[in-house]
XYZ file of C-alpha atoms in Angstrom:
447
model
C -6.984 -68.474 108.851
C -9.378 -65.671 107.916
C -8.515 -65.231 104.246
C -11.432 -64.574 101.937
C -11.590 -65.506 98.260
C -13.815 -64.003 95.609
C -14.171 -66.229 92.550
C -15.409 -64.059 89.703
C -17.506 -65.244 86.778
C -17.366 -69.018 87.207
C -19.744 -71.305 85.339
C -21.719 -73.504 87.747
C -22.550 -77.137 86.881
C -26.021 -76.153 85.717
C -24.582 -73.707 83.190
C -25.326 -70.390 84.919
C -22.514 -67.930 85.660
C -21.937 -66.616 89.169
C -19.430 -65.145 91.580
C -18.631 -67.114 94.737
C -17.344 -65.659 98.001
C -15.484 -68.048 100.289
C -15.248 -66.698 103.800
C -13.787 -68.915 106.478
C -15.774 -72.079 106.907
C -18.564 -71.484 104.381
C -19.476 -70.311 100.928
C -20.753 -66.948 102.129
C -22.431 -65.769 98.945
C -23.209 -66.925 95.407
C -24.472 -64.546 92.751
C -23.351 -61.187 91.437
C -20.935 -59.864 94.027
C -19.839 -56.290 93.398
C -17.640 -55.841 96.425
C -15.833 -58.145 98.820
C -13.431 -56.003 100.759
C -10.130 -57.662 101.541
C -10.818 -60.749 99.456
C -8.288 -62.359 97.136
C -9.879 -62.189 93.688
C -9.664 -65.117 91.248
C -10.735 -64.568 87.655
C -12.814 -67.632 86.763
C -14.040 -66.512 83.349
C -14.351 -69.650 81.213
C -13.841 -71.946 84.208
C -16.318 -74.496 85.539
C -16.872 -74.503 89.309
C -17.611 -77.984 90.608
C -18.222 -79.160 94.162
C -14.929 -80.571 95.454
C -14.434 -84.027 93.978
C -14.759 -87.104 96.218
C -12.950 -90.365 95.470
C -14.471 -93.465 97.040
C -11.511 -95.646 96.047
C -7.945 -94.443 96.703
C -4.825 -96.329 97.756
C -2.673 -94.047 99.909
C -0.264 -96.869 100.908
C 0.589 -95.415 104.328
C 1.340 -97.048 106.721
C 3.752 -99.612 105.344
C 4.323 -98.803 101.682
C 5.581 -95.255 101.819
C 7.958 -95.869 98.897
C 4.843 -95.808 96.689
C 2.768 -93.087 98.339
C 2.065 -91.427 101.671
C -1.018 -89.726 103.042
C 0.710 -86.397 102.365
C 1.786 -87.115 98.775
C -1.440 -88.930 97.951
C -3.578 -86.010 99.098
C -1.326 -83.620 97.184
C -2.113 -85.710 94.100
C -5.783 -85.484 95.071
C -5.600 -81.697 95.299
C -3.931 -81.520 91.877
C -6.822 -83.548 90.471
C -9.538 -81.414 92.064
C -10.362 -83.820 94.899
C -11.178 -82.530 98.366
C -11.900 -85.922 99.946
C -10.567 -89.432 99.424
C -11.585 -92.762 100.903
C -8.382 -94.668 101.729
C -8.406 -98.400 101.030
C -7.372 -100.843 103.731
C -4.478 -102.686 102.055
C -1.759 -101.008 104.092
C 0.781 -102.615 106.443
C -0.468 -103.125 109.017
C -3.834 -103.643 107.361
C -6.509 -101.126 108.339
C -8.515 -103.726 110.225
C -8.493 -102.111 113.691
C -9.645 -98.830 115.193
C -6.052 -97.808 115.860
C -4.929 -98.002 112.243
C -7.932 -96.178 110.775
C -7.616 -93.443 113.391
C -3.942 -93.022 112.465
C -4.820 -92.624 108.773
C -7.515 -90.045 109.480
C -5.173 -88.119 111.774
C -2.439 -88.012 109.122
C -4.960 -86.624 106.670
C -6.072 -83.871 109.049
C -2.479 -82.876 109.737
C -1.558 -82.729 106.051
C -4.624 -80.639 105.253
C -4.883 -81.225 101.508
C -8.084 -83.285 101.611
C -10.374 -85.086 103.990
C -9.024 -88.621 104.395
C -11.813 -91.048 105.244
C -10.419 -94.531 105.965
C -12.066 -97.645 104.601
C -11.851 -100.555 107.011
C -10.974 -104.105 106.022
C -13.817 -106.618 105.961
C -11.615 -109.469 107.170
C -8.590 -109.652 109.447
C -5.432 -109.078 107.432
C -7.483 -109.181 104.190
C -7.159 -112.959 104.456
C -10.841 -113.760 104.012
C -10.968 -115.991 107.095
C -12.646 -113.991 109.879
C -14.394 -110.662 110.186
C -12.312 -107.681 111.227
C -13.315 -105.300 114.028
C -16.081 -103.667 111.989
C -17.982 -102.273 114.953
C -14.869 -100.894 116.650
C -13.816 -99.112 113.446
C -17.327 -97.700 113.038
C -17.285 -96.385 116.629
C -13.765 -95.001 116.361
C -12.845 -91.364 115.811
C -12.402 -92.284 112.132
C -16.152 -93.034 111.926
C -15.667 -95.768 109.307
C -18.758 -96.588 107.255
C -17.261 -98.309 104.199
C -15.512 -101.680 104.467
C -13.594 -103.476 101.743
C -10.908 -106.089 101.210
C -10.151 -104.428 97.864
C -7.319 -106.194 96.120
C -8.950 -109.397 97.303
C -12.471 -110.700 96.937
C -14.487 -111.744 99.983
C -15.049 -115.030 98.207
C -16.561 -117.004 101.119
C -20.334 -116.510 100.786
C -20.995 -117.128 104.479
C -18.419 -114.551 105.514
C -19.846 -112.076 103.018
C -23.337 -112.636 104.385
C -22.160 -112.040 107.952
C -20.370 -108.841 106.937
C -23.474 -107.518 105.200
C -25.562 -108.317 108.265
C -23.087 -106.743 110.686
C -22.841 -103.327 109.013
C -26.614 -102.839 109.005
C -26.411 -101.763 112.656
C -24.619 -98.522 111.748
C -25.726 -98.035 108.131
C -22.415 -99.255 106.780
C -21.687 -100.611 103.329
C -19.547 -103.485 102.080
C -17.548 -102.589 98.957
C -16.763 -105.797 97.126
C -13.795 -106.483 94.854
C -15.668 -108.819 92.515
C -13.154 -111.439 91.421
C -13.731 -115.157 91.779
C -10.195 -116.311 92.709
C -10.441 -119.815 91.254
C -11.392 -118.423 87.849
C -8.510 -115.928 87.744
C -5.517 -117.945 88.919
C -2.506 -116.691 86.992
C -4.667 -114.357 84.897
C -2.808 -111.538 83.139
C -5.356 -109.747 80.935
C -8.916 -109.919 79.645
C -9.797 -113.358 78.315
C -10.450 -113.339 74.585
C -8.873 -113.622 71.179
C -6.148 -111.101 72.028
C -5.029 -112.936 75.176
C -4.611 -116.049 73.039
C -2.579 -114.166 70.435
C -0.310 -112.636 73.080
C 0.130 -115.867 75.019
C -1.192 -114.367 78.259
C -3.535 -116.225 80.630
C -7.047 -114.833 80.254
C -9.156 -113.156 82.930
C -12.760 -114.100 82.110
C -15.590 -111.615 82.520
C -17.619 -114.244 84.357
C -15.139 -114.130 87.237
C -16.464 -110.645 87.993
C -20.070 -111.156 87.017
C -20.612 -114.313 89.066
C -19.508 -112.623 92.300
C -21.718 -109.608 91.648
C -24.694 -111.886 90.974
C -24.087 -113.802 94.203
C -23.614 -110.698 96.298
C -26.639 -108.737 95.095
C -28.736 -111.763 96.071
C -27.062 -111.879 99.480
C -27.675 -108.156 99.942
C -31.332 -108.667 99.052
C -31.602 -111.600 101.441
C -30.237 -109.734 104.461
C -31.574 -106.297 103.366
C -28.196 -104.617 103.526
C -26.126 -102.182 101.448
C -23.651 -103.425 98.851
C -21.231 -101.445 96.717
C -19.411 -102.950 93.739
C -15.877 -101.711 93.108
C -14.412 -101.024 89.637
C -17.069 -102.611 87.414
C -15.438 -103.551 84.109
C -17.711 -105.711 81.935
C -20.951 -105.356 79.989
C -22.276 -108.454 81.761
C -21.675 -106.859 85.171
C -23.705 -103.866 84.051
C -26.640 -106.112 83.187
C -26.517 -107.867 86.573
C -26.451 -104.517 88.417
C -29.258 -103.139 86.244
C -31.365 -106.216 87.069
C -30.612 -105.870 90.782
C -31.586 -102.219 90.874
C -34.815 -102.915 89.005
C -35.568 -105.517 91.664
C -35.080 -102.918 94.412
C -31.826 -104.312 95.829
C -29.744 -101.701 97.669
C -26.664 -101.869 95.451
C -24.414 -99.123 94.133
C -21.495 -99.403 91.727
C -18.439 -97.552 90.525
C -16.415 -97.452 87.331
C -12.835 -96.211 87.012
C -11.762 -93.541 84.539
C -9.438 -95.993 82.808
C -12.231 -98.487 82.189
C -14.200 -95.662 80.530
C -11.427 -94.814 78.082
C -8.821 -97.549 77.618
C -9.196 -100.978 76.000
C -7.324 -104.259 75.974
C -5.769 -103.400 72.597
C -3.187 -101.308 74.443
C -1.738 -104.478 75.963
C -0.419 -105.642 72.584
C 2.778 -103.707 73.296
C 3.238 -105.422 76.690
C 3.559 -102.008 78.385
C 3.056 -102.664 82.134
C 1.491 -99.224 82.604
C -1.669 -100.816 81.225
C -1.679 -103.762 83.637
C -4.491 -103.338 86.140
C -7.000 -105.308 88.211
C -9.631 -105.795 86.846
C -7.977 -105.775 83.437
C -8.715 -103.448 80.565
C -11.579 -104.959 78.599
C -13.021 -104.891 75.065
C -14.321 -101.773 73.345
C -17.820 -103.249 73.705
C -17.385 -103.264 77.473
C -16.199 -99.647 77.449
C -19.311 -98.611 75.525
C -21.559 -100.491 77.966
C -19.853 -98.886 80.955
C -20.260 -95.398 79.503
C -23.935 -96.003 78.819
C -24.459 -97.392 82.321
C -22.798 -94.382 83.936
C -24.908 -92.054 81.825
C -28.195 -93.769 82.702
C -27.405 -94.184 86.417
C -26.954 -97.952 86.507
C -23.392 -97.207 87.592
C -23.549 -94.544 90.283
C -20.091 -93.018 90.442
C -16.600 -92.728 89.027
C -13.826 -93.761 91.434
C -10.152 -93.604 90.545
C -8.688 -96.780 92.106
C -5.514 -94.650 92.382
C -2.851 -97.349 92.824
C 0.686 -95.949 93.038
C 3.722 -98.213 92.644
C 7.470 -97.559 92.670
C 9.297 -97.662 89.341
C 10.776 -101.109 89.920
C 7.306 -102.631 90.409
C 6.054 -101.459 87.015
C 9.111 -101.262 84.760
C 9.556 -105.001 84.371
C 8.308 -107.781 82.126
C 4.526 -107.938 81.889
C 3.983 -111.065 83.995
C 6.100 -109.742 86.893
C 4.725 -106.201 86.923
C 2.327 -105.043 89.631
C -1.307 -104.293 88.846
C -2.386 -100.687 89.145
C -2.383 -97.140 87.808
C -2.253 -93.718 89.417
C -5.439 -91.850 88.620
C -6.201 -88.915 90.914
C -4.531 -86.250 88.789
C -6.105 -87.395 85.517
C -9.606 -88.516 86.529
C -11.541 -85.341 85.758
C -9.927 -84.912 82.348
C -10.619 -88.552 81.457
C -14.285 -88.254 82.466
C -14.405 -85.068 80.404
C -13.056 -86.963 77.381
C -15.128 -90.129 77.790
C -18.439 -88.688 78.925
C -18.739 -84.932 78.290
C -17.034 -84.610 74.912
C -19.071 -87.597 73.696
C -22.307 -85.881 74.724
C -23.243 -88.585 77.215
C -23.102 -86.328 80.278
C -23.364 -82.687 81.305
C -21.219 -80.943 83.905
C -24.104 -81.324 86.348
C -23.841 -85.083 85.782
C -20.082 -84.901 86.385
C -20.718 -83.149 89.696
C -23.045 -85.989 90.634
C -20.806 -88.926 89.748
C -17.569 -87.395 91.024
C -18.811 -85.512 94.077
C -22.330 -85.735 95.482
C -22.993 -89.447 94.870
C -19.666 -90.759 96.253
C -20.070 -88.545 99.326
C -23.576 -89.912 99.832
C -22.570 -93.549 99.379
C -19.676 -93.136 101.799
C -21.716 -91.188 104.367
C -19.286 -88.261 104.249
C -20.700 -84.992 105.510
C -19.506 -81.594 104.353
C -18.656 -82.808 100.853
C -20.616 -83.176 97.644
C -22.852 -80.209 98.426
C -24.221 -77.911 95.762
C -22.342 -74.624 95.462
C -24.766 -72.420 97.366
C -24.601 -69.900 100.170
C -24.050 -71.654 103.474
C -22.498 -74.779 101.937
C -19.089 -76.132 102.863
C -16.304 -74.349 100.927
C -15.144 -77.428 99.017
C -14.786 -76.712 95.312
C -12.783 -77.213 92.151
C -12.172 -74.806 89.282
C -11.664 -76.540 85.953
C -10.684 -75.136 82.573
C -12.422 -77.302 79.942
C -10.541 -75.643 77.074
C -6.987 -76.358 78.250
C -6.325 -79.489 76.195
C -2.698 -80.637 76.429
C -0.458 -83.666 76.529
C -0.534 -85.323 79.932
C 3.030 -85.348 81.220
C 5.045 -85.872 84.392
C 4.489 -82.256 85.436
C 0.831 -83.124 85.995
C 1.680 -85.823 88.561
C 1.884 -84.532 92.126
C 2.102 -87.852 93.996
C 5.118 -90.024 94.718
C 4.611 -92.528 91.875
C 4.405 -92.002 88.128
C 2.670 -95.153 86.847
C 0.060 -93.295 84.807
C -1.347 -94.862 81.623
C -1.936 -91.381 80.163
C 1.639 -90.106 79.918
C 2.136 -88.800 76.393
C -1.605 -88.831 75.675
C -3.535 -85.659 74.875
C -6.350 -85.041 77.358
C -8.892 -82.230 77.482
C -9.084 -79.703 80.282
C -7.075 -78.940 83.372
C -7.711 -78.293 87.058
C -6.904 -74.650 87.835
C -7.683 -74.503 91.567
C -8.880 -76.680 94.415
C -10.263 -75.320 97.684
C -10.600 -77.517 100.772
C -12.035 -76.111 103.978
C -12.115 -72.700 102.335
C -8.386 -72.465 101.654
C -6.487 -73.313 98.454
C -4.649 -76.615 98.184
C -3.955 -76.249 94.464
C -3.777 -72.866 92.777
C -2.421 -71.447 89.515
C -1.391 -74.888 88.313
C 0.620 -75.848 91.392
C 0.129 -77.669 94.676
C 0.327 -75.191 97.531
C 3.312 -75.554 99.918
C 2.890 -78.193 102.617
C 3.624 -75.838 105.538
C 1.082 -73.294 104.289
C -1.627 -75.924 103.843
C -0.909 -77.486 107.235
C -1.207 -74.080 108.926
C -4.464 -73.355 107.140
C -5.802 -76.788 108.077
C -4.868 -76.335 111.731
C -6.510 -72.930 111.782
C -9.656 -74.255 110.112
C -9.793 -77.058 112.680
C -9.365 -74.575 115.527
C -5.939 -75.935 116.498
C -2.828 -73.876 117.092
C -0.031 -74.851 114.711
C 3.463 -74.602 116.061
């Protein structure tokens, strides 16, 4: 795979315009490029060039739940959304709690070629919260796991959480906690408040999230380890994290696109597309989350892409599964919630959707500034292409998006991973083409 690409007249995150030459395994040149013999030319006038997006929180479902998503379809969705790397959560079947399972996931990602797939290992065996999984073996494996999470379940046992935090210090790992006190959320269906009472749905109190975060930042301080908080959703959680950071505790946090834009009011129609864990919160929480992302209290945006088959979502509210697909819509939602509101610049977007998640996850070759010699991972985005979000925008196997029928700003035009296109001219590139390019980039013959 020796194809060269010349991207003409793109706007970089800092606002300056430049041409970019992708040549094999690097960005060969950035600036004013008059001639690039043999290169495929892409007119990027009016487009923003971002470092390839990195998602620290994706559910790819394979192995075990391929009716919802596979590594192939999930990374195709990633490519359509501008992502060049995804961290795959451990709630597969079998659970990703051994070196063998995480190595399988990483291998499937390399073969597909649409994005780097970095597995996240389970904290506890079978996600059961009873004994630590093989953290060291997963860290030493070919998958090089550095992030561990029981996401979907809270590591609610404080002693087990302490031991996990202590264990990962040996290889600079991080525990990503799903902050949900289980006793406070039994049977919970939506955010606890006046609306839950009106709708007759069991409430999900904010303190169920905030109390776990408070406990865990103190544990992280006590053992001097790294802690990451998944999908922060309340104003109170923001205050706890802000306090912890001011105290010097090594904690990072993420917010999902849907918690930056959507509120509990949408649940009044009992549409299961809006059922998610943690639940959609009040408008006051949304405002606090936006402010926290803007001021750095919350470090990154992560999609929590959670695909489900139709039968799991198109049912009565109480029986419907929690979760939303989010890879294809994330950049547009961040654009709407943070850029159009004046809270963030495109340089900030590059930080929260690329460089910071790559840094937190210890992923090399991603999140780099678009400069000569950097890895050729990048996304071209048209900020002016506002349109209704429809099924044509969904490239994965499941369609449980909360944005269908909603007008969103902007659109991904192209995604380059490893120097070759995975999404171009509004379409995912063919699987056989991408697999060949990936094999060539990895120095492997593809038969």
